[in-house]
PDB file of C-alpha atoms in Angstrom:
ATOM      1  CA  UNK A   1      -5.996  17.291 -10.384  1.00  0.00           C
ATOM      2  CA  UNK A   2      -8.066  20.456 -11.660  1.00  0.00           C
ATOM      3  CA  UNK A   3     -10.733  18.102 -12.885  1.00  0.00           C
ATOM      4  CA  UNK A   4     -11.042  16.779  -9.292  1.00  0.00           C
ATOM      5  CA  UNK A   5     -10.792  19.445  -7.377  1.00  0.00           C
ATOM      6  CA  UNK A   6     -13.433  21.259  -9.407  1.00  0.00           C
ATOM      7  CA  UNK A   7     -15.796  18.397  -8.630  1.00  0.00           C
ATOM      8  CA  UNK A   8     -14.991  19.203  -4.738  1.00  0.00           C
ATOM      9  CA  UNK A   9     -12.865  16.303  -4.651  1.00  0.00           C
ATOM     10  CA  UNK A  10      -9.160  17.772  -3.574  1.00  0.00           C
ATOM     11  CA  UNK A  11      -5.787  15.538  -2.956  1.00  0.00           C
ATOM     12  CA  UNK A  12      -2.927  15.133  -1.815  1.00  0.00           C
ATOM     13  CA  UNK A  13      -0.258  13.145  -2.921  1.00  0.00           C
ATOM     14  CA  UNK A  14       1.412  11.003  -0.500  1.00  0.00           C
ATOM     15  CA  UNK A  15       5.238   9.356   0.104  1.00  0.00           C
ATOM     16  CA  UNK A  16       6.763   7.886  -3.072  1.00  0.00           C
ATOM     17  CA  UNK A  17       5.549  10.544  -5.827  1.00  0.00           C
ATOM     18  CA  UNK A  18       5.919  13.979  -4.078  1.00  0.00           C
ATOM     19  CA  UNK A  19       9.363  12.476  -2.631  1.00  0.00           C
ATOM     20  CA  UNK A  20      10.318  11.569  -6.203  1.00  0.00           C
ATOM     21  CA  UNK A  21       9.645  14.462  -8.020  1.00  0.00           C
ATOM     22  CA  UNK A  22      10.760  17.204  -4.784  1.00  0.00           C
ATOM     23  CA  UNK A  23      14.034  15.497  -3.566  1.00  0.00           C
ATOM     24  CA  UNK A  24      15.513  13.038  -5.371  1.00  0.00           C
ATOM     25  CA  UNK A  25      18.081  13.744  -8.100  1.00  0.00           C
ATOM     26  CA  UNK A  26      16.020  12.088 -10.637  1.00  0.00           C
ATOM     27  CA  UNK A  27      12.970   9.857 -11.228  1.00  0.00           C
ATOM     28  CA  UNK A  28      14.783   7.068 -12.258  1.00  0.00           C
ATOM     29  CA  UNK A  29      17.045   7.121  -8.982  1.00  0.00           C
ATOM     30  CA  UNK A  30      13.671   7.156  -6.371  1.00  0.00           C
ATOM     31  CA  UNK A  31      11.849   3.512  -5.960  1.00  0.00           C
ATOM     32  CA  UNK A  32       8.440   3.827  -6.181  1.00  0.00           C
ATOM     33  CA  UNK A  33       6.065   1.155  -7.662  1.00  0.00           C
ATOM     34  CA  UNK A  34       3.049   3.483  -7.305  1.00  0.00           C
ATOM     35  CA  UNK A  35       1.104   6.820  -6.926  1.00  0.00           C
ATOM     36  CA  UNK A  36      -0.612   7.370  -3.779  1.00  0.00           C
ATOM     37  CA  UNK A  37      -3.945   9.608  -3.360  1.00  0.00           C
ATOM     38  CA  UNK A  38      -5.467  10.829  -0.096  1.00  0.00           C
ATOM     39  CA  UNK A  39      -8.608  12.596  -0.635  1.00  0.00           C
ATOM     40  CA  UNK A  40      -8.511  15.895   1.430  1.00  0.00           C
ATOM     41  CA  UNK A  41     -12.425  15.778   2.442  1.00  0.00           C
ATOM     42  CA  UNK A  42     -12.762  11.387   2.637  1.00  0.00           C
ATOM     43  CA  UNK A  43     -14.616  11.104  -0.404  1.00  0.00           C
ATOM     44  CA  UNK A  44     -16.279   7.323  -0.241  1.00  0.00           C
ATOM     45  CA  UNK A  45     -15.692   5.350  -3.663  1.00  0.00           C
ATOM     46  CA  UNK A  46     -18.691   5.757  -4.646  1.00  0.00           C
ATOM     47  CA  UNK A  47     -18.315   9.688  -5.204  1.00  0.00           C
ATOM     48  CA  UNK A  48     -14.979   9.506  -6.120  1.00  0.00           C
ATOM     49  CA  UNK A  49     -14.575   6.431  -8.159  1.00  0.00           C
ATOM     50  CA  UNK A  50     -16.413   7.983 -11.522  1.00  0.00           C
ATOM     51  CA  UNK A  51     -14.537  11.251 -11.967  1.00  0.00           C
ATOM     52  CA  UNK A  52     -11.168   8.477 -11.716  1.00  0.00           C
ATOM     53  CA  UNK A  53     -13.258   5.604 -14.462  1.00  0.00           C
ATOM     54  CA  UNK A  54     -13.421   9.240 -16.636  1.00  0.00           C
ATOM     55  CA  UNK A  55      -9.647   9.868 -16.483  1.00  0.00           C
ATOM     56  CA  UNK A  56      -9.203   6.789 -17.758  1.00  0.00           C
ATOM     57  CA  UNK A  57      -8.430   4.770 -15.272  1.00  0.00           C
ATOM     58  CA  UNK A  58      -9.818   1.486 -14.030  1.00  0.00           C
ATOM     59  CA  UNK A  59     -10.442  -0.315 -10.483  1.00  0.00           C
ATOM     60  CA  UNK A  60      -8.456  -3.018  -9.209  1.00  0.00           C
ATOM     61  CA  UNK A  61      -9.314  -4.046  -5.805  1.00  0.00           C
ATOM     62  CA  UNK A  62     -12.160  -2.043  -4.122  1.00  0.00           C
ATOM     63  CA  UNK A  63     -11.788  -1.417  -0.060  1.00  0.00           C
ATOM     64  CA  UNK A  64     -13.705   0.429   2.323  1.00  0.00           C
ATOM     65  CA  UNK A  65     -10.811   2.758   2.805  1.00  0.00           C
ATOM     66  CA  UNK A  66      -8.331   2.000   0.232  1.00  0.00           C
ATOM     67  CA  UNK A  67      -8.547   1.195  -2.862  1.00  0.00           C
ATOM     68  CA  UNK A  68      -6.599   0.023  -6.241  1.00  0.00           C
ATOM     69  CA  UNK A  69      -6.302   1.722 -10.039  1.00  0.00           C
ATOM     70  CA  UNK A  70      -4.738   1.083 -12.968  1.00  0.00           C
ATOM     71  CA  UNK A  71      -4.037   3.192 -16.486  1.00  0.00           C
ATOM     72  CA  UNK A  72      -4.164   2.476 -19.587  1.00  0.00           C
ATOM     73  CA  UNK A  73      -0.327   3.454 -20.008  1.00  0.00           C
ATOM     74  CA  UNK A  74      -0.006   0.097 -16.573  1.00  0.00           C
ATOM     75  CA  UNK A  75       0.282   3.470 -14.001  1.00  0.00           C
ATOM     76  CA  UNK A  76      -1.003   2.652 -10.640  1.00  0.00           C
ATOM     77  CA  UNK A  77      -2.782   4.544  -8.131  1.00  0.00           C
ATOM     78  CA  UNK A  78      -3.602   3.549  -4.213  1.00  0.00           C
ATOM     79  CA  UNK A  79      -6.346   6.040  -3.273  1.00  0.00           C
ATOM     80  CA  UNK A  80      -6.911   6.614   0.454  1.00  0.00           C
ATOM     81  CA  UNK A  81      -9.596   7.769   2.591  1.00  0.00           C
ATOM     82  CA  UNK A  82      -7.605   8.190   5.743  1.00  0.00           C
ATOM     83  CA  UNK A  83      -3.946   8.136   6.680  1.00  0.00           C
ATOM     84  CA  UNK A  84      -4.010   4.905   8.157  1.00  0.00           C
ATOM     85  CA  UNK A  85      -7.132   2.594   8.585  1.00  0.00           C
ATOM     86  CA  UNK A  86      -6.813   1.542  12.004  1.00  0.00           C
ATOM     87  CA  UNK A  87      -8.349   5.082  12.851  1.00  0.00           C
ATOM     88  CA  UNK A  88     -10.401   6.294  10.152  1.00  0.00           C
ATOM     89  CA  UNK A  89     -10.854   9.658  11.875  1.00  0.00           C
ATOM     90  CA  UNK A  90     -11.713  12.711   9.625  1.00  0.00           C
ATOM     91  CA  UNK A  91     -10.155  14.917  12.363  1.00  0.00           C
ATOM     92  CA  UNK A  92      -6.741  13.119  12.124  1.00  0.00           C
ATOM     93  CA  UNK A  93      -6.623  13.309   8.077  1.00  0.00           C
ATOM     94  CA  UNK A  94      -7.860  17.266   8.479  1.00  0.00           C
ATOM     95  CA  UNK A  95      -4.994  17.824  10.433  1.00  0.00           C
ATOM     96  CA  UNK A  96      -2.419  15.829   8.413  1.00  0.00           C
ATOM     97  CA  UNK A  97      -3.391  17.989   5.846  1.00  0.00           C
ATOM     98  CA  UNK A  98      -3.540  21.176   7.337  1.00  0.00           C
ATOM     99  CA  UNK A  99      -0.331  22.640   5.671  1.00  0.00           C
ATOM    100  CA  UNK A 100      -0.708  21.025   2.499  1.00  0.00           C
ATOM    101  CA  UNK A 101       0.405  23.160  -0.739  1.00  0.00           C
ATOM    102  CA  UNK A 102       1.182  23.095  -4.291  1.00  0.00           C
ATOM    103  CA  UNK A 103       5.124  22.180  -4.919  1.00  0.00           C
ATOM    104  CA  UNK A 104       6.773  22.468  -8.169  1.00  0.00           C
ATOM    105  CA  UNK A 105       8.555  18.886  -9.044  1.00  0.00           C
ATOM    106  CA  UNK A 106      11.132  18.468 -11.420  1.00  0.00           C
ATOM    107  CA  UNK A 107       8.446  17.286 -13.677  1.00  0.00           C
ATOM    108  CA  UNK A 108       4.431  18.088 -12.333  1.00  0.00           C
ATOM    109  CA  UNK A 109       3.209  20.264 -10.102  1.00  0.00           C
ATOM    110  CA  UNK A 110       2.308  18.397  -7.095  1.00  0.00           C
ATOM    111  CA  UNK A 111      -0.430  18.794  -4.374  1.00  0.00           C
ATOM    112  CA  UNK A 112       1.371  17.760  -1.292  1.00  0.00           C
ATOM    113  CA  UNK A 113       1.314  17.830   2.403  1.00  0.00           C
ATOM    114  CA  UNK A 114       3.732  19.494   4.749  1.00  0.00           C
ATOM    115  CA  UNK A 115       7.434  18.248   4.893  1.00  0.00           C
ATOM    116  CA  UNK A 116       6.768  17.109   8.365  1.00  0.00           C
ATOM    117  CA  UNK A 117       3.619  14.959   7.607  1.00  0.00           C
ATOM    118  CA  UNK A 118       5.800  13.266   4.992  1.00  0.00           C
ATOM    119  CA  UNK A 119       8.389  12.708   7.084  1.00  0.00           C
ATOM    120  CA  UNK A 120       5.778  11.185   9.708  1.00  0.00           C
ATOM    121  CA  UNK A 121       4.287   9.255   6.715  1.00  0.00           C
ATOM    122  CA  UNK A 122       7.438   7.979   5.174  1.00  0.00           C
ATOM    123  CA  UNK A 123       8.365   6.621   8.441  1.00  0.00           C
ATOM    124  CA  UNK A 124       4.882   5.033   9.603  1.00  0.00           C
ATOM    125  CA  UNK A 125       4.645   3.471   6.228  1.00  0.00           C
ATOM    126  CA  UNK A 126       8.345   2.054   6.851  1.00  0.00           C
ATOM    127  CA  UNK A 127       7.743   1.092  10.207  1.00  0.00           C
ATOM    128  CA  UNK A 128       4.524  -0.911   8.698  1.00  0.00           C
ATOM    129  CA  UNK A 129       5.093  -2.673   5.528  1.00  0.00           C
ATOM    130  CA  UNK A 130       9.068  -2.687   4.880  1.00  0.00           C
ATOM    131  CA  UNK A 131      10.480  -4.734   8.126  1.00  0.00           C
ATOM    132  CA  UNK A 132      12.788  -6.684   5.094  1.00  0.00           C
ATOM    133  CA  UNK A 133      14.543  -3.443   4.023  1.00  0.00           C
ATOM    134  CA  UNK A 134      14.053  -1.100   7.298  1.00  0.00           C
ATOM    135  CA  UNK A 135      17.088   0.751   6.910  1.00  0.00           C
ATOM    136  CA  UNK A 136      17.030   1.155   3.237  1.00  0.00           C
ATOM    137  CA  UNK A 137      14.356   2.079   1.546  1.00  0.00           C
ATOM    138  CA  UNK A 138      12.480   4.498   4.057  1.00  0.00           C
ATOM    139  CA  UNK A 139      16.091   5.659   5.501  1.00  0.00           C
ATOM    140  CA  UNK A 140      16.674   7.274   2.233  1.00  0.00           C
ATOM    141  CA  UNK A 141      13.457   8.725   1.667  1.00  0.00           C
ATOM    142  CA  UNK A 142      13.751  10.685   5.143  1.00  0.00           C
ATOM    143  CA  UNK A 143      17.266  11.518   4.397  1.00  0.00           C
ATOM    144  CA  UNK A 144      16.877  12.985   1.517  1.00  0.00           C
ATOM    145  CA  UNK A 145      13.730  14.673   2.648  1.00  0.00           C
ATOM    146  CA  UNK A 146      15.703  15.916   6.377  1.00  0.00           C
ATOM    147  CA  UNK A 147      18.262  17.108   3.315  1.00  0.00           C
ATOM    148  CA  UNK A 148      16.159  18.888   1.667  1.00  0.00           C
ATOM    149  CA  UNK A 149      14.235  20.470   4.318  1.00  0.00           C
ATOM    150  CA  UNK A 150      16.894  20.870   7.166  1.00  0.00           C
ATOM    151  CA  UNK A 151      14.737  23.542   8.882  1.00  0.00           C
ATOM    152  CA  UNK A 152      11.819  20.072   9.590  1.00  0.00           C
ATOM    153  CA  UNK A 153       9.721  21.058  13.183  1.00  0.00           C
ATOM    154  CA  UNK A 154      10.564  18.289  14.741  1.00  0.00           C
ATOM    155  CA  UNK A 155       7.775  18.944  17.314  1.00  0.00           C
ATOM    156  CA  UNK A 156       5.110  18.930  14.264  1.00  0.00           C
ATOM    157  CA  UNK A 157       5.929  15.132  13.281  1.00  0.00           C
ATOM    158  CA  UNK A 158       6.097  14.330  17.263  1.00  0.00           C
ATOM    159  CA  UNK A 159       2.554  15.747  17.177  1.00  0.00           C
ATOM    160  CA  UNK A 160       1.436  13.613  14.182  1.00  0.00           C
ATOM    161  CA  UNK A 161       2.800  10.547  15.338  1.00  0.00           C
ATOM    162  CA  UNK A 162       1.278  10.819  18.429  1.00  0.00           C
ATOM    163  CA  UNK A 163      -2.224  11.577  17.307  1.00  0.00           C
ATOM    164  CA  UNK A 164      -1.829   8.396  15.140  1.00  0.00           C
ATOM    165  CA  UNK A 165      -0.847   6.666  18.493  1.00  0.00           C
ATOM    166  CA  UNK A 166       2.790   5.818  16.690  1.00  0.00           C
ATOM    167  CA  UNK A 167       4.859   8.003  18.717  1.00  0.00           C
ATOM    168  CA  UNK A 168       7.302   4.897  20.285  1.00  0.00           C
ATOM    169  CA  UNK A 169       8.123   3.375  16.600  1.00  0.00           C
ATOM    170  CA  UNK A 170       8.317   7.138  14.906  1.00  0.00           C
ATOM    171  CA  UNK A 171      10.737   8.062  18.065  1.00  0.00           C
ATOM    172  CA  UNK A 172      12.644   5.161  16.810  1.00  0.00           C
ATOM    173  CA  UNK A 173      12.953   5.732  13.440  1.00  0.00           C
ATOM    174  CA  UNK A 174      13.888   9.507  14.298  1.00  0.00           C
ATOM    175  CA  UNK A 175      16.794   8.320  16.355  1.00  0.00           C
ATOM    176  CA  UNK A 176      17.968   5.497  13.706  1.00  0.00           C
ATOM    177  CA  UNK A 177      17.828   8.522  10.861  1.00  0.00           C
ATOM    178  CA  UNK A 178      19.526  11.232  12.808  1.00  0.00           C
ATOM    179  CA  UNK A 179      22.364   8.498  14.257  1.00  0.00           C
ATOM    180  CA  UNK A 180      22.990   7.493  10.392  1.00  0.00           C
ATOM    181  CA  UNK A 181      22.655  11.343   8.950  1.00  0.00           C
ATOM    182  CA  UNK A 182      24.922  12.202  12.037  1.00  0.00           C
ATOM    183  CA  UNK A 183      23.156  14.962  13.678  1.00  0.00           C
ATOM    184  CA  UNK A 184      21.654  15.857  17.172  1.00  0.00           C
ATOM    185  CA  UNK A 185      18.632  14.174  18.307  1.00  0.00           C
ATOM    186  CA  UNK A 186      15.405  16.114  18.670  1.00  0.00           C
ATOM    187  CA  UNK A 187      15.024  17.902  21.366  1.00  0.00           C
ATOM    188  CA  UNK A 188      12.801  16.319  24.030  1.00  0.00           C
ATOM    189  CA  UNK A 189      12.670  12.932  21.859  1.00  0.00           C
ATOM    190  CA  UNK A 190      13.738  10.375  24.796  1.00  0.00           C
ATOM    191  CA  UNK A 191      10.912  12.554  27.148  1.00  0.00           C
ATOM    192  CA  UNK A 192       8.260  12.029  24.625  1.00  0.00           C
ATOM    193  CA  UNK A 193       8.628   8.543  23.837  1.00  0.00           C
ATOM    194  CA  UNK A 194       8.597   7.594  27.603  1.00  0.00           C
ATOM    195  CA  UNK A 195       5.776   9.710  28.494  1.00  0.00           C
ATOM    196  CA  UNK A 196       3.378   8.246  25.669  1.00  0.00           C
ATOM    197  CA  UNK A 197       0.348   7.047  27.025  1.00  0.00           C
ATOM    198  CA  UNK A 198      -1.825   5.363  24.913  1.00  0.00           C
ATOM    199  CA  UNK A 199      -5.764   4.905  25.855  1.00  0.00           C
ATOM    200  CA  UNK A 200      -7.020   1.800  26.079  1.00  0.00           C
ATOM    201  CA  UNK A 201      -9.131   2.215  22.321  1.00  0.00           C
ATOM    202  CA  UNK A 202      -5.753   3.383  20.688  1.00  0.00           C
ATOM    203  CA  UNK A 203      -3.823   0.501  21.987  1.00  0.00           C
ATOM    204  CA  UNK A 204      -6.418  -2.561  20.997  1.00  0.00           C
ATOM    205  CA  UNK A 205      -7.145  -0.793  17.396  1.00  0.00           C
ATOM    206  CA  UNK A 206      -3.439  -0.632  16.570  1.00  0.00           C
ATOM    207  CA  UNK A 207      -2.927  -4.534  18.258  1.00  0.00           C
ATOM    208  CA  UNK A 208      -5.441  -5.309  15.744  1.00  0.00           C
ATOM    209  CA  UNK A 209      -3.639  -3.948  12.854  1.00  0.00           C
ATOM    210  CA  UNK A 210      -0.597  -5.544  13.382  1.00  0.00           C
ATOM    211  CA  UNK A 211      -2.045  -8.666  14.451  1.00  0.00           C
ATOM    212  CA  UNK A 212      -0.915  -9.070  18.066  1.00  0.00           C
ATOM    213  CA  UNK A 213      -4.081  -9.247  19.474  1.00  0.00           C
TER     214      UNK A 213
END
């Protein structure tokens, strides 16, 4: 992480690693298949992709956003340009990782974003790519991470998920967690998610995402 940052290339690390080393018990108790990289300032692969080739590692599947790397030890890495591709906005990933700091992990010490954009990331990623194991796998990650940080501003993920125009499934996910971890609802959650009013841009780019349209 030094090497990178000191060619102006700074990180974050995102959902399964920071959540591994920060909150659960143990590594071998967290599921996590992979490493995931935002690049604080959207570095294109072109800029970034030789300081990774010189750390040893090697690309697997090239994307415009996202892209692939494996180790020579069979670690893999998903690095990101923005949170989430359907708005590849450098204001939105600025302000995701606003708060970001350095966090001491039971073993590294990790560059990671505020408790609240994890929690927002933990459950847009859940929402996303888990529908088989919705209330399993990204259930325990926000438990453990409400757990561990039981003084969360609620209104901070509310203000994430809505400039990612995923208020509605986030409010969702919020109620599911706090109904399973038995504690009050956010205040204002029901008056959020029935005032969100998506513009017309927002709507069709995530329709085209999730392939409804």
């Amino acid at each position: 992480s030094k090497r990178r940052s000191n060619r102006g290339m700074p990180v974050v690390t995102l959902k399964g690693l920071p959540l591994l080393d920060t909150v659960y018990p143990g590594a071998s108790t967290g599921p996590a298949a992979d490493a995931d990289l935002l690049f604080i300032n959207g570095e294109t692969f072109a800029e970034y992709a030789p300081a990774l080739e010189e750390l040893g590692w090697s690309c697997r599947n090239e994307g415009t956003t996202t892209s692939q790397w494996r180790g020579s030890s069979g670690a893999e890495i998903d690095v990101h340009r923005f949170i989430r591709d359907w708005f590849c906005s450098s204001m939105l990933r600025a302000d995701f990782v606003r708060d970001w700091r350095w966090v001491e992990g039971q073993r590294v010490r990790l560059p990671v974003p505020s408790a609240e954009a994890l929690m927002m990331h933990v459950m847009l990623h859940g929402t996303l790519y888990s529908p088989s194991d919705t209330n399993s796998r990204w259930v325990l990650d926000a438990a453990l991470l409400l757990r561990h940080t039981p003084d969360l501003d609620w209104q901070r993920v509310f203000e994430l998920a809505a400039a990612h125009a995923w208020l509605a499934p986030i409010a969702d996910c919020i109620e599911l967690l706090c109904t399973l971890e038995q504690r009050p609802l956010p205040e204002r959650l029901a008056e959020l998610r029935a005032q969100e009013r998506l513009p017309l841009h927002a709507r069709l780019a995530r329709a085209r995402w999730l392939g409804t349209w």
